[in-house]
XYZ file of C-alpha atoms in Angstrom:
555
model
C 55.658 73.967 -32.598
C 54.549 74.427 -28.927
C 54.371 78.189 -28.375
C 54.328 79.454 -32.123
C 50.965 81.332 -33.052
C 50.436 81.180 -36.732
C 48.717 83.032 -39.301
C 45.256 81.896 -39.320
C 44.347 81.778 -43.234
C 41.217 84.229 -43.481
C 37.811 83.612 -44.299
C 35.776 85.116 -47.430
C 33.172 83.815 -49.502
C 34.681 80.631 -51.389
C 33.740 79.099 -54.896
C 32.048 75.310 -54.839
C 35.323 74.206 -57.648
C 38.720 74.903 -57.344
C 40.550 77.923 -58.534
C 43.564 78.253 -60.221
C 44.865 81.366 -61.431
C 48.602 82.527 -62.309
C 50.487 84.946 -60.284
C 53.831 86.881 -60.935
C 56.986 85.081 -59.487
C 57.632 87.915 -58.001
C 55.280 87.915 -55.396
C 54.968 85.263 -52.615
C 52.023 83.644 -52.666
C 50.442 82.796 -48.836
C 47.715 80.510 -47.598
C 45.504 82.918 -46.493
C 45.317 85.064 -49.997
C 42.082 84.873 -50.798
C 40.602 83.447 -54.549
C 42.083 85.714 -57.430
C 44.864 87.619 -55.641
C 47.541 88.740 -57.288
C 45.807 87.439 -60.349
C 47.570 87.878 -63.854
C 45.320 89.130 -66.732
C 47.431 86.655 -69.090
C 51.016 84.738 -69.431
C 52.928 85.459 -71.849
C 56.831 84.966 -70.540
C 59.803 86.474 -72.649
C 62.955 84.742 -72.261
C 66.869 84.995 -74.133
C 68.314 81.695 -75.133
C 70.008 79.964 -71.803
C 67.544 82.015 -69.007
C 65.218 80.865 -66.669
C 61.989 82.352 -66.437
C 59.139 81.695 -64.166
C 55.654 82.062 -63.232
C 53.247 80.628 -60.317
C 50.229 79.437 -60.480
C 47.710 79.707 -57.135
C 45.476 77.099 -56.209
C 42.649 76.896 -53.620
C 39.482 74.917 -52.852
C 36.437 75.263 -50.744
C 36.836 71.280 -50.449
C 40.504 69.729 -49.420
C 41.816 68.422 -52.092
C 44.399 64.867 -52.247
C 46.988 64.059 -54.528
C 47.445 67.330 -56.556
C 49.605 67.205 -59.107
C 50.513 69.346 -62.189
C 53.125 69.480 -65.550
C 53.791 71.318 -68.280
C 53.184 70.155 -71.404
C 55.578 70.496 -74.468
C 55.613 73.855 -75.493
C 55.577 74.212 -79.275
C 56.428 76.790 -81.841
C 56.256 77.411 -85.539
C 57.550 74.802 -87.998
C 57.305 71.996 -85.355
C 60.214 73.683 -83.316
C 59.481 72.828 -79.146
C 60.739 74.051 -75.856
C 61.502 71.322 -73.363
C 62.967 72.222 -69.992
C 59.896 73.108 -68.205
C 58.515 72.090 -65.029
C 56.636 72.453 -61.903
C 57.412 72.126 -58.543
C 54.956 72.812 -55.319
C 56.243 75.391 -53.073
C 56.478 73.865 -49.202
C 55.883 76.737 -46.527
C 57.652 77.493 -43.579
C 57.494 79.194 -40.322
C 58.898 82.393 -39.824
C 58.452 82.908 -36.121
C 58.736 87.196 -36.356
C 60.016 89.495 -38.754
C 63.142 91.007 -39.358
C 64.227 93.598 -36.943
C 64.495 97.803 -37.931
C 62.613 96.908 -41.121
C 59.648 99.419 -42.200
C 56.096 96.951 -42.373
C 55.901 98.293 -46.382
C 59.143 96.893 -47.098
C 57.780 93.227 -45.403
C 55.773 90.185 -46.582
C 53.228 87.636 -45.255
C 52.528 88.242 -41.312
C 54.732 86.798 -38.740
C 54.453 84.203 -37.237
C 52.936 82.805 -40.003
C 53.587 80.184 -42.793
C 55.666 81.474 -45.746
C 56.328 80.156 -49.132
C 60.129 78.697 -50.248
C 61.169 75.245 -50.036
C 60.677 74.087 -53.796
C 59.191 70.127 -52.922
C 57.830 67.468 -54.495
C 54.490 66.238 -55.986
C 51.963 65.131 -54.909
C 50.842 67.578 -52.234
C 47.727 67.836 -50.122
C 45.581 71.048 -50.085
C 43.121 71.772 -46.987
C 40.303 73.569 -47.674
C 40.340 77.301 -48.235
C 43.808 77.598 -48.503
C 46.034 78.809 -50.942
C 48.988 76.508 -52.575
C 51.580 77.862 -55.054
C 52.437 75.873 -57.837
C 55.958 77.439 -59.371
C 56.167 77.111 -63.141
C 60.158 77.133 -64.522
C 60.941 77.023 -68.021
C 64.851 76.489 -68.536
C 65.462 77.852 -72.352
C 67.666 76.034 -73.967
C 70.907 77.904 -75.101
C 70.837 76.893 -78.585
C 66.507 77.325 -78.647
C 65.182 78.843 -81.800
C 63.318 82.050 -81.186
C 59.793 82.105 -81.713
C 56.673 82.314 -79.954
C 56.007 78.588 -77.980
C 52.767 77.708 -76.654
C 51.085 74.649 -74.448
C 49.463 74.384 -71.079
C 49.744 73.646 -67.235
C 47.643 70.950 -66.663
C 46.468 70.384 -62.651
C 45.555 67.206 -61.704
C 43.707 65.807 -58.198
C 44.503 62.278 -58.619
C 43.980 61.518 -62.005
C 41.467 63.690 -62.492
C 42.156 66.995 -64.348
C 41.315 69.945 -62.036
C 42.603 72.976 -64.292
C 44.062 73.646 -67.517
C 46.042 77.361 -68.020
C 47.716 78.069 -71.318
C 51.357 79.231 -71.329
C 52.974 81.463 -73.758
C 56.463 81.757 -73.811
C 58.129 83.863 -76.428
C 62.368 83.206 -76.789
C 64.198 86.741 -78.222
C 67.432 86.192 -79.884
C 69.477 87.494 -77.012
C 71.200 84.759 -75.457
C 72.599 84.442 -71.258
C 76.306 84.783 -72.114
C 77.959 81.000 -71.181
C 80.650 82.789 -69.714
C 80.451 83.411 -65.637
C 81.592 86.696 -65.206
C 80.501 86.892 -61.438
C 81.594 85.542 -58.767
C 79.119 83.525 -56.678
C 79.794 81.794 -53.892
C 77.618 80.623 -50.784
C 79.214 79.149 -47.625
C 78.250 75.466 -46.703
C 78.804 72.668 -44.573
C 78.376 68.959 -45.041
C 80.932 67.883 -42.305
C 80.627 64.242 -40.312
C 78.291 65.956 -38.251
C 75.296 67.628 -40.586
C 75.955 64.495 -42.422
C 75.055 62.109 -40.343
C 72.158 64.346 -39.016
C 70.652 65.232 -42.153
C 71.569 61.793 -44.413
C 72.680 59.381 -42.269
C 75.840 59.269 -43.903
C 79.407 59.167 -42.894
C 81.917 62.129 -44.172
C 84.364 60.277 -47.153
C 82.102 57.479 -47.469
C 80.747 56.458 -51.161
C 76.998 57.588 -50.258
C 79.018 61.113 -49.190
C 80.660 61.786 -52.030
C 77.267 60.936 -54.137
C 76.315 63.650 -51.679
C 78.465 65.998 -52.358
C 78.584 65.474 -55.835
C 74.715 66.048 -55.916
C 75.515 69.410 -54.139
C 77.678 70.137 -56.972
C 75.491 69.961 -59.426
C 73.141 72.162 -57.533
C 75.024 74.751 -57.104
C 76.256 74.751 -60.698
C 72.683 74.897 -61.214
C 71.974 77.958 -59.882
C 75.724 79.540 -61.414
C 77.530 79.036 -58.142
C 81.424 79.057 -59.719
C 82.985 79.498 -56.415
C 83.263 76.644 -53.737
C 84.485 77.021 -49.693
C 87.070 74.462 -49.391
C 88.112 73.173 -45.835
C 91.463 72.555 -46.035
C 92.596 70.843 -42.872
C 89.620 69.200 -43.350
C 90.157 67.498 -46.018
C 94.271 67.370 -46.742
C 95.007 64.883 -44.462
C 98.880 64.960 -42.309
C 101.062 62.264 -41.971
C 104.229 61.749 -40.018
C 107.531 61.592 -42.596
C 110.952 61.557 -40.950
C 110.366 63.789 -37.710
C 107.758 66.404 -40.287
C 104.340 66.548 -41.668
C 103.774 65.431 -44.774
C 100.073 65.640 -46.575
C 97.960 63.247 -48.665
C 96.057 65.712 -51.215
C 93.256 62.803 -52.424
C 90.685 63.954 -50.495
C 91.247 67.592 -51.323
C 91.548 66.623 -55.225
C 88.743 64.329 -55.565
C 86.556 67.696 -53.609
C 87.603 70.361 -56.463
C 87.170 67.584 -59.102
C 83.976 66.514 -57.859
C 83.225 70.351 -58.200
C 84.850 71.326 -60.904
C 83.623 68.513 -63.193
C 79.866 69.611 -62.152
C 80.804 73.447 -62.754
C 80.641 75.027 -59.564
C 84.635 75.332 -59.782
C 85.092 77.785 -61.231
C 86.953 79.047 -57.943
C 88.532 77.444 -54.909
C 88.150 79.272 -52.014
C 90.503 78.599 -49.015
C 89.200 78.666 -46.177
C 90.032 80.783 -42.927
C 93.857 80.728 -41.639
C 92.625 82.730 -38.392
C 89.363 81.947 -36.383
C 88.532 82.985 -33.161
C 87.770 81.060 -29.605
C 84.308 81.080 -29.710
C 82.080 84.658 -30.238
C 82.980 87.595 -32.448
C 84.607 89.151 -29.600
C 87.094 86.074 -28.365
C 90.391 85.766 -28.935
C 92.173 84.437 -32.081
C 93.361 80.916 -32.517
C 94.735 79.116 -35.304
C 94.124 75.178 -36.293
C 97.728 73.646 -36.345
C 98.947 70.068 -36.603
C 101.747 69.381 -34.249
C 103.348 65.938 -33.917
C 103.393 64.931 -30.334
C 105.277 61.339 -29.312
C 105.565 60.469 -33.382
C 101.645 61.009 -34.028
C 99.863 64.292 -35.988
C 97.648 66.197 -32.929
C 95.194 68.799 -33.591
C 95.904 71.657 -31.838
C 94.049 75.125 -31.738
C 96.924 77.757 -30.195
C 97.501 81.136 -30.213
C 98.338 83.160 -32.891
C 101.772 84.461 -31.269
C 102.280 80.520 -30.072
C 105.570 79.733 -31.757
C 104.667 76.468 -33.065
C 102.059 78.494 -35.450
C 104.049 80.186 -37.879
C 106.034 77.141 -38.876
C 103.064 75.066 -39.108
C 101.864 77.318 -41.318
C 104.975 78.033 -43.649
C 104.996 74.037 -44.031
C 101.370 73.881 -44.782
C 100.644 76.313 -47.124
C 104.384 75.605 -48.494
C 102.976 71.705 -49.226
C 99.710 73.537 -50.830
C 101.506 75.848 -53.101
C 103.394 73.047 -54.647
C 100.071 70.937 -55.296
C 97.887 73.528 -56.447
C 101.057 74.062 -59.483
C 101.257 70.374 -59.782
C 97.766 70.160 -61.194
C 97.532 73.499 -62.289
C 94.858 74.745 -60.216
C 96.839 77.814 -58.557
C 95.069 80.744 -61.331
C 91.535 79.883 -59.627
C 92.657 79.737 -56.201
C 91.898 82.165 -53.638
C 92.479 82.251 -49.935
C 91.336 83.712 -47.060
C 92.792 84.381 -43.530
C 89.951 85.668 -41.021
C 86.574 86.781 -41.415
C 85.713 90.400 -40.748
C 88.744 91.059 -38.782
C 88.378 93.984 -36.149
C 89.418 95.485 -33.475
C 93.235 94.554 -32.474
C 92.999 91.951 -35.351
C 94.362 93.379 -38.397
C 97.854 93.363 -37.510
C 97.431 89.749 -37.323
C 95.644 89.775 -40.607
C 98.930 91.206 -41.774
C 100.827 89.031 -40.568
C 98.924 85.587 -41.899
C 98.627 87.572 -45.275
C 102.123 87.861 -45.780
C 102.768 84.612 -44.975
C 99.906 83.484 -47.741
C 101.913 85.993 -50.178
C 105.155 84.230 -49.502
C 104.255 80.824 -49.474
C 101.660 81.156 -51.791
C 103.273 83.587 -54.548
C 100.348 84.955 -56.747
C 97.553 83.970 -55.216
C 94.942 86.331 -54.191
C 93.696 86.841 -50.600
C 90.130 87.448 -50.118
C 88.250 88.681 -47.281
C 84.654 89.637 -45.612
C 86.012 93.773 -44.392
C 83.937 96.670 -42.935
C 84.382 99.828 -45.451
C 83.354 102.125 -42.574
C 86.812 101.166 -40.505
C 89.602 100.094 -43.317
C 92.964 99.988 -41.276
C 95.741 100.256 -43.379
C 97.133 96.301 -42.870
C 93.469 95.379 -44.531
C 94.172 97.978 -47.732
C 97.172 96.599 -48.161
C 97.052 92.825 -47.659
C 93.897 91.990 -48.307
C 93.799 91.604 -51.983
C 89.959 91.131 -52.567
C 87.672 93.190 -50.624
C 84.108 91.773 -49.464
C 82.314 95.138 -47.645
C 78.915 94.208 -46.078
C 75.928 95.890 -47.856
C 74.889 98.748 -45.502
C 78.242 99.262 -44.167
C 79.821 101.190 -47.472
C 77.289 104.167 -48.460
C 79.588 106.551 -47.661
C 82.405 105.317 -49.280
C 81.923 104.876 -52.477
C 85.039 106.902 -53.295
C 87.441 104.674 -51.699
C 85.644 101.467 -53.073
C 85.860 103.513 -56.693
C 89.387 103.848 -56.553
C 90.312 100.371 -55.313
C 88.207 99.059 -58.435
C 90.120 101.846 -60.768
C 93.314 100.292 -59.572
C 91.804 96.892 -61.008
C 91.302 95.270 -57.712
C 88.224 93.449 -57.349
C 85.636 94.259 -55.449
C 82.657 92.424 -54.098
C 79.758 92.610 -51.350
C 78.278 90.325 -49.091
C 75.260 90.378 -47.040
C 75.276 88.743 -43.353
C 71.816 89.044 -40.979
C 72.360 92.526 -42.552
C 71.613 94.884 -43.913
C 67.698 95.388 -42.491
C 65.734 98.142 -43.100
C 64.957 99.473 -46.623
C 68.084 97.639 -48.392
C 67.674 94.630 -50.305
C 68.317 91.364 -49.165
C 67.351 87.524 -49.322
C 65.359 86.971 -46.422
C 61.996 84.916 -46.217
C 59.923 87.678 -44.499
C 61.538 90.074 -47.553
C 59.902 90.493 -51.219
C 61.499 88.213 -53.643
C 62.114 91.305 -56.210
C 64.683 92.472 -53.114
C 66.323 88.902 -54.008
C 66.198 89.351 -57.500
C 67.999 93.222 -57.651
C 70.871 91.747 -55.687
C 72.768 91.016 -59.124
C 71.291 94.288 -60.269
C 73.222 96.477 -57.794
C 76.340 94.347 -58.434
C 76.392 95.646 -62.312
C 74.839 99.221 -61.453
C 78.251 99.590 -58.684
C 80.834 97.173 -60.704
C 81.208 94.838 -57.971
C 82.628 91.634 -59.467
C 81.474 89.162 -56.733
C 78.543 88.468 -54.127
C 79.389 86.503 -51.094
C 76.766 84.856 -48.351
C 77.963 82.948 -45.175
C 74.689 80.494 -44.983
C 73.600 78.156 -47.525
C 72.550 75.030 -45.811
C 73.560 75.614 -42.027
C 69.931 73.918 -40.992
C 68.269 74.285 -37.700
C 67.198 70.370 -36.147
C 63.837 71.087 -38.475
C 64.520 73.704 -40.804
C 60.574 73.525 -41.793
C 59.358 74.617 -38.306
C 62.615 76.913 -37.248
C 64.220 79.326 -39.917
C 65.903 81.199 -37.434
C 68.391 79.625 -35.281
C 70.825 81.166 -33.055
C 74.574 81.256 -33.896
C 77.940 81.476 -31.508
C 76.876 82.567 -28.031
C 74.744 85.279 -28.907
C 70.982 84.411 -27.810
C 69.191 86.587 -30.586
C 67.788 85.043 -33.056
C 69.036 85.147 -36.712
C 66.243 86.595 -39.217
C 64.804 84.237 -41.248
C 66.366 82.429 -44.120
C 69.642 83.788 -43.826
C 71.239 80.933 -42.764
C 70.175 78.812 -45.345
C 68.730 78.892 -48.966
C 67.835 75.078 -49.703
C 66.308 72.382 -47.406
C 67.572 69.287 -46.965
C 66.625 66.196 -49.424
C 67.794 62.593 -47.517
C 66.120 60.419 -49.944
C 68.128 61.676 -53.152
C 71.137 62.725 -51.454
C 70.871 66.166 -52.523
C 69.142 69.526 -51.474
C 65.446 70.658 -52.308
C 65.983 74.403 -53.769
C 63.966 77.510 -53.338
C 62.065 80.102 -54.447
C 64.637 82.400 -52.913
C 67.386 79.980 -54.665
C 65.765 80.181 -58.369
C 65.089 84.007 -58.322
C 68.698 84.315 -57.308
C 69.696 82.667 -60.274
C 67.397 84.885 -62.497
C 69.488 88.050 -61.023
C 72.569 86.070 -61.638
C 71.393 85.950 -65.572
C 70.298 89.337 -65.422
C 73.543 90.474 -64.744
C 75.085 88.807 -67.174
C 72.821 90.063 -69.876
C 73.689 93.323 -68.400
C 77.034 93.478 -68.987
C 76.735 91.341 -72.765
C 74.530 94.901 -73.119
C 77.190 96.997 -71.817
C 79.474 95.529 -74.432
C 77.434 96.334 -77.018
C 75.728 98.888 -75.941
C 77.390 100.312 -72.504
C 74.906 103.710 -72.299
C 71.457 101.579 -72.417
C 73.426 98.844 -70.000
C 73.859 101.734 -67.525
C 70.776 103.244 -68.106
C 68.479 100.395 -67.489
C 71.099 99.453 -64.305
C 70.309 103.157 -63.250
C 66.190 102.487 -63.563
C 66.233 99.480 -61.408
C 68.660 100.326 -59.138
C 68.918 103.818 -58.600
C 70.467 103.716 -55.486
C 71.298 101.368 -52.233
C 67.812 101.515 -50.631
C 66.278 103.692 -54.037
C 65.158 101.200 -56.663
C 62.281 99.711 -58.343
C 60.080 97.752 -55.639
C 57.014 97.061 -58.093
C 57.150 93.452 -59.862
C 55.359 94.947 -63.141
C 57.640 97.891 -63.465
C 60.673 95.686 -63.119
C 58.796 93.332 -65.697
C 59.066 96.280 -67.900
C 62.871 96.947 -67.140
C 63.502 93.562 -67.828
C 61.687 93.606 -71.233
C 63.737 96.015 -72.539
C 67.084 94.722 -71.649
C 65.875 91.506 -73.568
C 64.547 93.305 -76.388
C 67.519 95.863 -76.574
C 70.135 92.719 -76.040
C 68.459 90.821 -79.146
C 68.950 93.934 -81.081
């Protein structure tokens, strides 16, 4: 941490006993708020049948405090009826070494740098004295709960000895989270041979890996991820048959089983055709296979290289057939370059056709800037991702690409800054949460982020690493959403993570409403989100939006 200048937590007059006090999960809680902040009156959560709600509590001591610990216990209802499916989890904190760039200080948290609150860890956790700890409470309704008003406690513990006991209401509606996923969520990743062994010490296709990556599965199906990145070369391996290339699929089915069987699949997502040499600038290659002296050689060429296009035909020829064999082809999507630009799109069309041919019905899908749409992206890129920021101004176009039944999503990508919302650390968490919101209010049908685990060396101390060869550093969190967790082979979440999911739900609910109900659906969409950077940016009057989609969904 040489050179890093943190917050130092401030001084006031403390009590002689600890404090614990509940706080909206809305708001981040730091370790320099002072005793009460934030401080709710009383708890009293309403949840539908299958949602996830939350609440925090604070905790801070004039004396340091060892081996804190807290749980909920069972919360019970009328005619011995209980709620299980709650816990608590300590929130870790972070640095954030500044704040995001062209942002207004009233749309910003916390002071940078500074500690922030996201990693969701594990008990038990040391407190030093006068500062603040969160404590985040989660209640997971069951889908098949019985409404009614369920009561019992959060009991904090130092050591064995009971430090605080808060009561918890929770009160379950008769509106239920719809099991059906009707958006699309997916979150790029990476647990190649190299974060692998960095991170767990593992080796990529190993057993302990694929406990790995089955571990990630579950995570993500978690937190209604239904849409995985897939590395194909990656994991289809070549062979040499009779002068060609032939391909062993085992690897690449036991991936979208291992997925699919968890329930983040859902979706395959292909990944890129076309990448580029290096920055966002360089020049376009493509990852062939080439057989050189009867062996398979990796080889990065050229798009206009005339051992591409064949390679290609072959390969996606060999992954059409599969995908029929075991009937995967209706979830299977594809993509051929990121954010192509510049003199790119004519090589976009050129790819796409190829995908269209050898790949008859399959969808391609691709990040695009709305503000430049050449015609070879309108026409062969199937499923448009615009970057939120970039497509203000043309809502039109977007309106009548979604009129023609094309799907539309967004994405977000170190932008957009300034008074839109987003998921960054140094951001309010109700800008996380209203994601999903302005996906129902604008009838996008899919949300798309590049970095869900692409860690710095220490992704505690550095949460904003540099990327390609641009020297600028990234703003914080958005190149990762969960932390890594060697000892369990999995990933800790976040708090940024968990109120993502709650926006996931809410949309959801939204559009069960809009079934039933489209003008109140709309007009509750219209309340919270009234426009890109015009919505609701106070956590108790979106706690009183949210009430009455619950109430009016139970109806």
């Amino acid at each position: 941490m040489a050179g890093i200048l943190l917050a130092v937590p401030a001084r006031a007059a403390e009590p002689a006993a600890a404090s614990v006090w509940f706080v909206d999960s809305l708001i981040k809680i730091f370790p320099n708020d002072v005793d009460g902040a934030h401080r709710l009156a009383s708890v009293d959560l309403l949840a539908a049948r299958g949602q996830h709600v939350s609440v925090q509590l604070a905790v801070r001591s004039a004396r340091p405090l060892e081996g804190l610990t807290a749980e909920v216990a069972t919360l019970k209802g009328a005619g011995g009826a209980t709620l299980d499916g709650a816990s608590v989890r300590p929130v870790g904190y972070v640095v954030v070494g500044s704040h995001t760039r062209n942002t207004p200080e009233d749309e910003l948290v916390g002071e940078a740098p500074g500690w922030f609150p996201d990693p969701l860890e594990d008990f038990p956790v040391s407190l030093k004295a006068r500062r603040t700890q969160a404590l985040w409470v989660s209640v997971a309704v069951p889908a098949d709960a019985t409404p009614g008003s369920y009561h019992g406690a959060v009991v904090v513990r130092e050591g064995k000895r009971e430090l605080a006991r808060r009561e918890l209401h929770v009160k379950v509606l008769a509106a239920t989270v719809p099991a059906e996923h009707k958006l699309k969520v997916t979150n790029w990743f990476t647990f190649d041979d190299k974060s692998s062994q960095q991170f767990y010490d593992v080796r990529e296709f190993t057993p302990d890996w694929w406990t790995l990556i089955d571990n990630i599965a579950h995570v993500m199906a978690a937190h209604r991820q239904n849409m995985v990145i897939t590395p194909l070369l990656n994991l289809i391996a070549p062979r040499v048959e009779e002068d060609h290339l032939a391909y062993d699929f085992a690897n690449f089915d036991r991936w979208v089983e291992t997925y699919k069987n968890a329930g983040a699949i859902g979706y395959i997502e292909g990944s890129h055709l076309l990448d580029r040499a290096g920055s966002y600038d360089a020049g376009l290659i493509v990852h062939t296979l080439q057989i050189v002296d009867g062996k398979v050689v990796p080889a990065a060429l050229p798009p206009d290289d005339p051992r591409v296009e064949p390679f290609v035909i072959g390969f996606l020829t060999a992954l059409n057939a599969h995908l029929e064999e075991k009937g995967w082809k209706s979830i299977y999507y594809q993509h051929i370059l990121d954010e192509a630009h510049g003199t790119e799109p004519p090589y976009y069309a050129r790819f796409a056709e190829l995908v269209h041919r050898c790949l008859p019905g399959v969808p391609t899908m691709d990040a695009v800037d709305a503000e430049h749409m050449p015609d070879e992206l309108q026409k062969y890129c199937d499923v448009w991702v615009p970057q939120l920021g970039r497509f203000d101004d043309q809502m039109d176009m977007i309106r009548q690409r979604q009129a023609s039944g094309r799907e539309v999503w967004y994405y977000t990508c170190l932008f957009p800054n300034g008074r839109y919302p987003n998921r960054l650390m140094d951001y309010p968490l109700l800008k996380v949460r209203l994601l999903h919101w302005l996906n129902f209010r604008y009838g996008f049908t899919g949300f798309l982020h590049w970095g869900w685990s692409y860690w710095t060396p220490d992704p505690i101390l550095d949460t904003q690493p540099v990327i390609d060869a641009n020297t600028e550093l990234l703003p914080s969190g958005d190149a990762f959403i969960v932390y890594p967790d060697k000892r369990r082979k999995s990933v800790y979440s976040s708090i940024r993570l968990e109120t993502m999911l709650q926006g996931i739900e809410d949309y959801e609910m939204l559009q069960a409403l809009k079934a039933k109900n489209p003008a109140e659906a709309e007009r509750l969409g219209r309340e919270a989100m009234a426009g890109f950077t015009n919505y609701v940016r106070n956590p108790a009057e979106f706690r009183s939006i949210e009430r009455r989609l619950l109430e009016e969904l139970a109806k």
